[in-house]
Structure formats: structure tokens, C-alpha cells
XYZ file of C-alpha atoms in Angstrom:
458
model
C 0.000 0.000 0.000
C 1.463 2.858 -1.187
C 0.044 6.674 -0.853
C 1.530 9.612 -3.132
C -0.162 12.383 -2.777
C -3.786 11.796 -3.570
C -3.101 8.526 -5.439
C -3.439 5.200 -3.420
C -2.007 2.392 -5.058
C -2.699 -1.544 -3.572
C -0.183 -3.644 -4.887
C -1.531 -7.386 -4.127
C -1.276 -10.700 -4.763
C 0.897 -13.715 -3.867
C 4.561 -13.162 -1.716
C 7.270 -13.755 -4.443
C 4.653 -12.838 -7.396
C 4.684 -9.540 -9.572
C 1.107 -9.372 -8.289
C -1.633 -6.536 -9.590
C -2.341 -2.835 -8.715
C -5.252 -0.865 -8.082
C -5.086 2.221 -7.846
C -7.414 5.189 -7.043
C -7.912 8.687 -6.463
C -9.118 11.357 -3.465
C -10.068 14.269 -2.974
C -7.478 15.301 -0.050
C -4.374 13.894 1.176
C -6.085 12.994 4.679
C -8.923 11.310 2.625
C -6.259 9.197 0.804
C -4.442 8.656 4.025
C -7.763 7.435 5.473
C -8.057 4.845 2.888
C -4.826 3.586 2.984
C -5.200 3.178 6.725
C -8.399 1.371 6.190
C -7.928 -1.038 3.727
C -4.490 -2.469 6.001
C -6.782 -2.480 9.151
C -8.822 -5.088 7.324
C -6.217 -7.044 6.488
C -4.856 -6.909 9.538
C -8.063 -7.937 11.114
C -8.191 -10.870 8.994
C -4.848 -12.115 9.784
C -2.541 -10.751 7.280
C 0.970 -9.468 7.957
C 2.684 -5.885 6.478
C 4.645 -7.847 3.502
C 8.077 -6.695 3.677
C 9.868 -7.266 0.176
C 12.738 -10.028 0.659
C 11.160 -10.738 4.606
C 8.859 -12.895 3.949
C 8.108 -16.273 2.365
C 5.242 -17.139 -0.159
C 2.154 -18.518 0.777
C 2.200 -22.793 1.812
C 0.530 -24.485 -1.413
C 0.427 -28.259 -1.095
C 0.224 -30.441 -4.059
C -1.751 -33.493 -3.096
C 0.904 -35.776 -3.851
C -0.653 -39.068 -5.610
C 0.548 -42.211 -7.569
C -1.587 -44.024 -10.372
C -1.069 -47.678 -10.453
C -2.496 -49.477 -13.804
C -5.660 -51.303 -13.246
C -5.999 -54.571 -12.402
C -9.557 -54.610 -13.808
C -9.706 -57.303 -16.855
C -12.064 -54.394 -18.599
C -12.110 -50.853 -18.955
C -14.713 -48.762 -18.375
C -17.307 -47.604 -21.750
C -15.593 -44.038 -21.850
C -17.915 -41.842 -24.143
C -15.315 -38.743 -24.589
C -12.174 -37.273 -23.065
C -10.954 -33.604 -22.674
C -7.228 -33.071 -21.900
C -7.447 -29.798 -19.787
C -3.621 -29.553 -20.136
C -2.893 -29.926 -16.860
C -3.532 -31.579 -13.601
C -6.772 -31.749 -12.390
C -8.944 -32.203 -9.065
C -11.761 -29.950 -9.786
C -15.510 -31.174 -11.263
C -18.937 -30.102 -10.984
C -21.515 -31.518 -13.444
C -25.257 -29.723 -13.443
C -28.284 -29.714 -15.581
C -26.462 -27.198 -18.232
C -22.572 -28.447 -18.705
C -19.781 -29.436 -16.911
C -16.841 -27.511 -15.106
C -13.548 -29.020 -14.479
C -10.687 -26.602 -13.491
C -7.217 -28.051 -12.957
C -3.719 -26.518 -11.722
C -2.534 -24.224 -14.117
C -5.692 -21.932 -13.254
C -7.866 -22.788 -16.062
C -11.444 -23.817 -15.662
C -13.395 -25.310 -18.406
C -17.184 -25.538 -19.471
C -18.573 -28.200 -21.151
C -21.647 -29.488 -22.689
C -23.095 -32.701 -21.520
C -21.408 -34.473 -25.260
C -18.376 -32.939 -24.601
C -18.444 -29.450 -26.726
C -15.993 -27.103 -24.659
C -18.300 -23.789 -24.021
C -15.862 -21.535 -22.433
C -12.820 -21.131 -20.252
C -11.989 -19.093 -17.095
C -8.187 -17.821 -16.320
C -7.714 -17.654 -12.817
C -4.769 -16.366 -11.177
C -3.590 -19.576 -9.779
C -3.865 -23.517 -9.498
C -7.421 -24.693 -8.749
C -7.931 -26.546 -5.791
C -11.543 -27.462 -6.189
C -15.095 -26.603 -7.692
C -17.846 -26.197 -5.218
C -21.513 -25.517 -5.616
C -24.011 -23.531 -3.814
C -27.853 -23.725 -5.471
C -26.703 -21.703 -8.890
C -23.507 -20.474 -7.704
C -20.117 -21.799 -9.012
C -16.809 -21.090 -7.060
C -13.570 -22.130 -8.029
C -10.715 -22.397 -4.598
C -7.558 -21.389 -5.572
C -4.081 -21.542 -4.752
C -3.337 -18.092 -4.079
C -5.917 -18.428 -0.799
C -9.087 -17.333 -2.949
C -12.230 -18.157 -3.765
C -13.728 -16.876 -7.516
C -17.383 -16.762 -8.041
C -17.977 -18.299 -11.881
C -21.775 -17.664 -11.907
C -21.513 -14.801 -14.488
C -19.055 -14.195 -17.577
C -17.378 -11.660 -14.816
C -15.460 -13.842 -12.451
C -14.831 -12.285 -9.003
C -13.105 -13.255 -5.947
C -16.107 -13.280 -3.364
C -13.450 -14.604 -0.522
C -10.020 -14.431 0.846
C -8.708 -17.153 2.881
C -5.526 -15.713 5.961
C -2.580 -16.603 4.475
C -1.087 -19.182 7.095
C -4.442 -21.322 6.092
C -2.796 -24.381 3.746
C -5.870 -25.044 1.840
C -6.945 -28.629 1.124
C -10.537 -28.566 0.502
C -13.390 -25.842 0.376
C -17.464 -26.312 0.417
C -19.959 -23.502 0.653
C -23.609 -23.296 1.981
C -25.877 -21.322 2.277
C -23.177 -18.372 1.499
C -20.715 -19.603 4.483
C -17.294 -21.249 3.401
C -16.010 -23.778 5.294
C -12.231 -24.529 5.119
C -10.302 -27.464 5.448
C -6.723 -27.432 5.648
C -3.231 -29.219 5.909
C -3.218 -28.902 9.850
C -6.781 -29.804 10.581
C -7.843 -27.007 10.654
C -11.542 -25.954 9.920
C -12.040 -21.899 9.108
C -15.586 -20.705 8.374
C -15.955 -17.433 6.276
C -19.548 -15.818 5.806
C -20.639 -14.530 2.612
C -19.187 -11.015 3.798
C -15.868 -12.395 3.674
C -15.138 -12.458 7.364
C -13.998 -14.767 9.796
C -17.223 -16.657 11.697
C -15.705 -19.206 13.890
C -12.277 -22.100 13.493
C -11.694 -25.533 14.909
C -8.695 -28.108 15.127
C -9.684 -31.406 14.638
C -7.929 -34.277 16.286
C -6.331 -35.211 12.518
C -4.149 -33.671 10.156
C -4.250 -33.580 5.988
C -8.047 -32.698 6.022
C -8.964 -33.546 2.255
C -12.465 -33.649 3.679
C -15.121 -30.764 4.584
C -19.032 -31.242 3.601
C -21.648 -29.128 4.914
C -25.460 -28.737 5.634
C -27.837 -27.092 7.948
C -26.985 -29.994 10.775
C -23.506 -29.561 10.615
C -19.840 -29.448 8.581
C -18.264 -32.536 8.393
C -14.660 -32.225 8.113
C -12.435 -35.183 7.021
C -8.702 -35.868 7.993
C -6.254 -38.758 8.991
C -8.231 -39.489 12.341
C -11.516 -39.759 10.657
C -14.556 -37.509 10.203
C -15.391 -35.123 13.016
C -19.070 -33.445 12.930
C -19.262 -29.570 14.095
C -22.368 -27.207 15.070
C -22.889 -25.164 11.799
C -23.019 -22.289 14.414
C -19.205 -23.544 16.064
C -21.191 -24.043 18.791
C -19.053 -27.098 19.041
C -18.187 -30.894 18.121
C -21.238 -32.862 17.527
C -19.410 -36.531 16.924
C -16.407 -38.064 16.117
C -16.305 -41.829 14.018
C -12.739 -42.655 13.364
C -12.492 -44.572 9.655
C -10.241 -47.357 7.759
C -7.577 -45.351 7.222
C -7.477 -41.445 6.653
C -9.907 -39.697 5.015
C -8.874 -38.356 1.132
C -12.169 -37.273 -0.292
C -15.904 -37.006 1.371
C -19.398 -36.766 -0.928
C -22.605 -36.245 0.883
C -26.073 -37.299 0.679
C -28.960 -35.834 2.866
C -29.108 -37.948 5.642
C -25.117 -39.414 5.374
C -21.784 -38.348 4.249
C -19.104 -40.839 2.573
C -15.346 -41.174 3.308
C -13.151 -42.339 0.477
C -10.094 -43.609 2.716
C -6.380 -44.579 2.213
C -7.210 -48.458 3.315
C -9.312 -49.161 0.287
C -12.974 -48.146 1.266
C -15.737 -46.110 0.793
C -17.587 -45.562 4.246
C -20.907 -44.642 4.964
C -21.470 -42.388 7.836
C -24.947 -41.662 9.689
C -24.943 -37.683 10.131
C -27.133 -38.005 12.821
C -24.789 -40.060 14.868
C -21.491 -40.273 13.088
C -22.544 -44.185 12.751
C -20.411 -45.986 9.933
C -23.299 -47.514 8.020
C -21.816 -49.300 5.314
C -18.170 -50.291 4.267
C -17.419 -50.176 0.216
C -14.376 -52.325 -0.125
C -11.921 -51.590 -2.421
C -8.490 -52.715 -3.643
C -6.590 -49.781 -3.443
C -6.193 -46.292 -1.787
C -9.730 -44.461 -2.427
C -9.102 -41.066 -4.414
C -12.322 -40.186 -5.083
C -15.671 -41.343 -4.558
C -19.774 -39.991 -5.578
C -23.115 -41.697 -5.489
C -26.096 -41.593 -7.680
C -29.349 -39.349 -5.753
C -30.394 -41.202 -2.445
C -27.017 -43.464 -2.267
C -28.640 -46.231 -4.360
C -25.141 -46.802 -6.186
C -21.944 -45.665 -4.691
C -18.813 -45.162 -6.976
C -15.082 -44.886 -6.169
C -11.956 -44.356 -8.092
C -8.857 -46.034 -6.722
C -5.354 -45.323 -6.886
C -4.877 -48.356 -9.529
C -6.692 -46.178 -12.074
C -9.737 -48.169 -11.501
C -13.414 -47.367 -10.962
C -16.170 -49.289 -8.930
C -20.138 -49.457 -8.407
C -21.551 -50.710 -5.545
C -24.953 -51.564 -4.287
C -25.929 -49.221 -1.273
C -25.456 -51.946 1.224
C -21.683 -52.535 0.638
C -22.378 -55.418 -2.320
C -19.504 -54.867 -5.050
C -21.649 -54.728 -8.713
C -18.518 -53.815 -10.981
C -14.700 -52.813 -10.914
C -13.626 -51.456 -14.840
C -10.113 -49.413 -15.489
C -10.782 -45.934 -16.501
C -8.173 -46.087 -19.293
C -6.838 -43.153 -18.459
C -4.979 -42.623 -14.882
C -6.611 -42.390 -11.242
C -9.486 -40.634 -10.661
C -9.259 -37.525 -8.416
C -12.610 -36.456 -8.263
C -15.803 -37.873 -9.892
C -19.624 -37.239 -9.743
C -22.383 -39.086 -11.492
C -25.310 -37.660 -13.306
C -28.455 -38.932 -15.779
C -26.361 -42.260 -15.898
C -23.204 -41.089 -17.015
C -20.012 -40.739 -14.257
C -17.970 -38.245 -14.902
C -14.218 -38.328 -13.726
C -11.215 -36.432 -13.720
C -7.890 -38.418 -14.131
C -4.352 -37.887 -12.900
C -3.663 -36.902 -16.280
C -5.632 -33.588 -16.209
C -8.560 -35.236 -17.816
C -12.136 -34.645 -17.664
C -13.867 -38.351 -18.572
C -17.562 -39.115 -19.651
C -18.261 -42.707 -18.773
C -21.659 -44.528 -19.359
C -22.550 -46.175 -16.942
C -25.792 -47.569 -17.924
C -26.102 -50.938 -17.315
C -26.249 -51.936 -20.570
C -22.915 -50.015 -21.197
C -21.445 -52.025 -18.446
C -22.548 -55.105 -19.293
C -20.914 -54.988 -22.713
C -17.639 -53.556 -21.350
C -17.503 -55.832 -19.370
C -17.651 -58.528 -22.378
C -14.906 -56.354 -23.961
C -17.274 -54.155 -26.203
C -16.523 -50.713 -25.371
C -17.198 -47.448 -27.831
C -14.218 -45.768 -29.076
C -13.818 -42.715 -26.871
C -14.064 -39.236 -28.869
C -11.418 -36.877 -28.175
C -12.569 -33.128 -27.580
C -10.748 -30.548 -29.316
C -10.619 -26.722 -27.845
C -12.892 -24.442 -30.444
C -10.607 -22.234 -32.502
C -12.390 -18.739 -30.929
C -13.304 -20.041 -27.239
C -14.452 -16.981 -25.295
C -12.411 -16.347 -22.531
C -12.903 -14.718 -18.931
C -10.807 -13.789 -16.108
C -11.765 -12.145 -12.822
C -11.979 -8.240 -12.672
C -9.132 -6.807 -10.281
C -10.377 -3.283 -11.119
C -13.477 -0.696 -11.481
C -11.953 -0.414 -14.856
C -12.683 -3.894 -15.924
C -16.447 -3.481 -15.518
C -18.383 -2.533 -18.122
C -20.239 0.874 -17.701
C -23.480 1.998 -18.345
C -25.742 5.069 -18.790
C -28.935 3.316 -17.640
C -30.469 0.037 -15.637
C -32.142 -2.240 -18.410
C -35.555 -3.290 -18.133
C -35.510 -5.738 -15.678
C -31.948 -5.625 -14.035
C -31.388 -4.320 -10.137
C -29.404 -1.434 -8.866
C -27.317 -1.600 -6.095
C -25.182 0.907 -4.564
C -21.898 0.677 -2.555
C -22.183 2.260 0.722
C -19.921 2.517 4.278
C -21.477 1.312 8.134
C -21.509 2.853 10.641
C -17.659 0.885 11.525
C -16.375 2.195 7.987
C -16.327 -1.001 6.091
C -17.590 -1.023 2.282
C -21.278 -2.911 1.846
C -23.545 -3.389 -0.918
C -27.177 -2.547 -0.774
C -29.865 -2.723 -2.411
C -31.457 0.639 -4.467
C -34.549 -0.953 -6.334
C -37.586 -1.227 -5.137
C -39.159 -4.629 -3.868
C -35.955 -5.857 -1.980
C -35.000 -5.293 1.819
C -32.207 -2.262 1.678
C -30.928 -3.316 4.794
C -29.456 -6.459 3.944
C -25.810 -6.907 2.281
C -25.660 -7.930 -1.333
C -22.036 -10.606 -1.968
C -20.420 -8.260 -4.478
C -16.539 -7.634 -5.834
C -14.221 -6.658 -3.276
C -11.970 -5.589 -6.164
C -14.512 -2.834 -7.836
C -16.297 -1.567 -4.915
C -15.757 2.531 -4.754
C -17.787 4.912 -1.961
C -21.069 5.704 -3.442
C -20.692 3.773 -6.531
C -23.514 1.825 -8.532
C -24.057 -1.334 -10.158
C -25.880 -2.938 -12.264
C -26.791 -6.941 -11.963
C -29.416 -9.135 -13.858
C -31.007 -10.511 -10.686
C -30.660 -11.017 -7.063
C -31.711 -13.769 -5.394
C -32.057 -13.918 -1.276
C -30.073 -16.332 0.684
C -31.001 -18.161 4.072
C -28.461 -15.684 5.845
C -30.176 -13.176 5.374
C -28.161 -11.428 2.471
C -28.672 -11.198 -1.643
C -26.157 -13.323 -4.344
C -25.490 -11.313 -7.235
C -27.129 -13.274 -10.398
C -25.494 -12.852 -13.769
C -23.489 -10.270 -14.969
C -22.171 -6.724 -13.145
C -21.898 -3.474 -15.034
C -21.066 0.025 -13.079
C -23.801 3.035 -13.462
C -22.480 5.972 -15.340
């Protein structure tokens, strides 16, 4: 943070990085002064440090460190098209629309359900993982934050304290809920500050799920179960090794585990309900809606189905490396490989029947269009697109300070509660300043998402 005359410039980004600037202009030097002073009071507050050049290392990013064994299976799985993101890969959500996969050189991917690549997103840095929350996208990245992909403006809606290694990320209801290398679990509200933390009695937590009962966070002790309020711990069920991935259904949540299982827990009681047994270190693991079939990928590049009770139905190689992350959908399991892959596999059970006679369909490889529209996240007001009125239809919001001096959003048309918060850019908020979105929608925390894309009024 630098302040020359009435110019403030923010120089930010990762320690050891060129980083970006933002700079802006006041009226008088104590008004400039005033902002400087504000803006490293926040950080402070959150847990940042002044970053002295040459005093200070980068932020802790850890690689999940994995080996991919070839499968044992004596079939491979009826793989209906691959995309080589380029790089690799942990992230995947599949909805009604497309697909997402974002892997570690920062780029995330859309895709239709047969495999035509709709767009990409540039992020700053490697992507952990893809969450969902009802329509929202967010991408976690490795330079500690979290992008909101829900329009064709990405922005970073939070910002994780450095010392946090991240491991996993989930967000409901607007609340994040980190995971990290030290079992650690850090919950972030959709303001972007810091709600409540907890150590859990493992390390290496590649696990955190959440719902309005609880978070469950899973690490190399097991899955522990915490009040959604941090009221405190609501259960602790130690697993079959330590816990490397976690899916969730409404009444349990699964661990995928380094012994070679998939277990079901109750998340009433922490109860292990079921044990999926597998034949090698469990990556990754989904289930079809209601836990009828539960899938994992192994560390032997393999992929299973089981019944819900435990009963093994079918074990197939994925030709193509281990899967990291998978999720199934409309009968089709989607997977994303060591190799940076993203994977379409039928898994009808017709499909699986004949692969597992040997009769599998050539799998199509998807080519990036020639012209694929591109987006990256805006870092400044002068990235937005301005406007001289609100179309028919969109909402106006306006950016305005509390009564402590921090920067909200509210609401300026009619038919919406002004006194809640609106989630909105960190990076293009200015005093006074007002936006344009397509829609708002209210969340169960009492606050308003932002809906489609964000232009500033003239």
C-alpha cells in the first residue's frame, strides 16, 4: 500500500509474485491517508501481515501428492469422450447445463453434456476445487481465494488468511467452510469475514461437507461433525484409514479412505453404516441421488459401483490414470484423471454389461474451439463494463460505508429489503458507486447473491 499524494495504489497478490495494482484517487491527502489506513486495518483484522519485500516467504501451497497404479480390472470402463485440460486436475462439478472441471494451471473449463468445450476461465492460480451452492459456481484457488464463476465476470467473493494451507473448500448457504493441511476448519460468511475455526484431532483434512446440521470435516483421524453455528463438536467416528475425499447425501456423508474403502457415515450419529471395499487407496468417490449406487476411483486407475449396502456390482479401469474427483449424473459418471482429464463414462447398465464382455465405444477426443471466449476475474473498477442506464428488468445496487467504515452493498430498487448486504466484488467496490446486476436472489443468511453479470452506473 502505497500513498503519493492523492493517489493510493494496492499492490496485491501472492509473496514472491509480480502481483496486480489498483489504484485510485481522493479528494485530499487525509482522505487518501484514510483509505490507505483502512484497507491495512482489514487485512490486519483478517490475519494478514505488512509484507516486507525479501522478509517474507510465499504462501504454503500443497500439491496433493498421488501415484496411479495401472488397473488390475480385466475391462475398462465404456468411456464416451475425453478432454485433456492440459494440466492436472482435481476440480468437477456436473449440473443440468454443462460441466466444469478446473485443474492446476488456473484454467477452468465448461462443457456441454457431449463434450463441446463452451468456455474457459483464467484464474490467477492452481485450482484446488469446484464447489456448488444452489446456482452459484466457485472455483478455490491456490493463491488463498475463492472466484465466483456464476456470471461471464469472475470475481473473488473470498479471501482465505494466508497461514491457512488449503486442502478442501465447500460452501452453503453463502458460508465457506475450510479445510486445511493442519486440521484445521475456518468458516468465512458470505461477507468475507472470519465466523468461527476448529482443530480437529487429525491432520491432511482432504475432507469438509456441509449442511444445515452440521460441517463434516475429514482428515487422517476420521470424520469429526461440528455445530454449523461452532457451537461445538457434535461426533467423532474414526475410519479405515485417513480420510482423502468425502461426498454427501442428505441424511449421510461418505469417506473415500487410504485403506481401500468407501464408508458410509450416519450424520445423525457419526454411525459408519456401510463399508465399500476396495483394492486400493480411495481417491475419489460420488453416489447416484439417495445413495442407491456408490462409486469410487482407486489409486490403480480403476473405478467401482456398488450396491448401497456394501455389495460390489462392478470394478472397470478408466483407461486413463486415477481418478481424483468424480460425480455421477443422468447415468453417465464423470471423472477427472491424474492426467488432467475430464472423462464421460456410461454407466448404464447396458454399457457395463458390454464392457464388461470387452465391447466398449471408441472414446471421442474433444478438441478446444478455434475462438473459445475467454474470462478472467476483474481486479479493477476499470474492468467493468459501464453503463448510462439500468435495463428493463436488471437491479441497482449501490456501494455504501457502516456505521464501523467497512464497504457494503445494498440494495437501491424497489421490492428488496435495503438493509441487507448484497455478496459483491471486493476488487470494484468505490464509496457511493452503482451497479448494475441481472437478478438477485435472497439467501437463508439473510443477504442477496449477485445473479449474472455486473456493469457500473455511469
Amino acid at each position: 500500500m502505497t500513498v503519493d499524494g492523492l493517489v493510493v495504489t494496492v499492490r496485491y497478490g501472492r509473496i514472491g509474485a509480480g502481483g496486480q495494482t489498483q489504484t485510485s484517487t481522493f479528494a485530499t491527502l487525509a482522505k487518501a491517508q484514510a483509505a490507505a489506513a483502512k484497507k491495512v486495518g482489514e487485512k490486519v483484522r483478517k490475519g494478514y501481515a505488512p509484507a516486507v519485500p525479501g522478509q517474507r516467504a510465499p504462501r504454503s501451497v500443497t500439491r496433493r501428492q498421488v501415484t496411479s497404479a495401472p488397473s488390475t480390472a480385466r475391462a475398462v470402463a465404456p468411456v464416451l469422450w475425453r478432454f485433456r485440460t492440459g494440466s492436472s486436475a482435481f476440480g468437477i462439478h456436473v449440473d443440468d447445463e454443462q460441466c466444469w472441471v478446473g485443474n492446476q494451471a488456473g484454467d477452468v473449463y465448461t462443457l456441454d453434456h457431449e463434450g463441446g468445450v463452451l468456455a474457459r476461465f483464467s484464474l490467477p492460480d492452481g485450482v484446488k476445487c469446484l464447489v456448488a451452492d444452489d446456482f452459484w459456481i466457485y472455483a478455490g484457488c491456490d493463491d488463498g481465494r475463492v472466484y465466483d464463476l456464476s456470471s461471464k465476470l469472475p470475481f473473488a467473493a473470498y479471501d482465505i488468511a494466508a497461514d491457512v494451507d488449503i486442502f478442501w473448500l465447500d460452501i452453503h448457504e453463502g458460508l465457506l467452510n475450510v479445510s486445511d493441511r493442519d486440521g484445521r476448519l475456518t468458516v468465512i460468511d458470505h461477507e468475507d469475514e472470519h465466523q468461527w475455526a476448529r482443530r480437529s484431532q487429525g491432520e491432511h483434512a482432504w475432507m469438509v461437507r456441509a449442511d444445515d446440521r452440521a460441517v463434516y470435516h475429514g482428515h487422517h483421524r476420521g470424520v469429526t461433525a461440528y455445530a454449523p453455528d461452532g457451537g461445538g463438536e457434535l461426533w467423532h467416528t474414526p475410519t479405515r484409514g485417513g480420510v482423502l475425499f468425502g461426498w454427501q447425501e442428505d441424511d449421510a456423508v461418505y469417506a473415500g479412505t487410504a485403506h481401500r474403502a468407501v464408508q458410509r457415515l450416519s450424520k445423525a450419529t457419526g454411525a459408519i453404516e456401510a463399508t465399500y471395499a476396495c483394492d486400493s487407496a480411495v481417491y475419489s468417490c460420488a453416489t447416484s441421488p439417495g445413495g442407491r449406487f456408490v462409486f469410487a476411483g482407486d489409486a490403480s486407475s480403476s473405478v467401482y459401483c456398488f450396491d448401497q449396502d456394501g455389495t460390489r456390482l462392478w470394478k472397470l479401469g478408466t483407461g486413463g490414470g486415477s481418478a481424483l474427483s468424480m460425480q455421477y449424473r443422468d447415468g453417465r459418471l464423470y471423472l477427472v484423471t491424474t492426467d488432467g482429464s475430464l472423462v464421460c463414462v456410461d454407466a448404464s447398465e447396458a454399457a457395463i454389461s458390454a464392457a464388461q464382455q470387452g465391447t466398449v465405444p471408441a472414446p471421442r477426443d474433444v478438441k478446444l474451439a478455434a475462438a473459445l471466449p475467454t474470462y478472467a476475474p476483474a481486479t479493477a473498477v476499470a474492468a467493468v463494463t459501464t453503463v448510462t442506464h439500468a435495463p428493463a428488468g436488471s437491479v441497482v445496487v449501490e456501494c455504501v460505508q457502516d456505521t464501523g467504515g467497512r464497504l457494503r452493498v445494498h440494495v437501491v430498487s424497489g421490492g428488496y429489503d435495503t438493509s441487507w448486504n448484497v455478496q459483491f466484488p471486493r476488487a470494484i467496490r468505490q464509496p457511493g458507486a452503482r451497479y448494475v446486476v441481472d437478478a438477485l436472489h435472497a439467501a437463508a443468511g439473510g443477504f442477496y447473491r449477485v445473479r449474472g453479470d455486473i456493469r457500473r452506473l455511469q
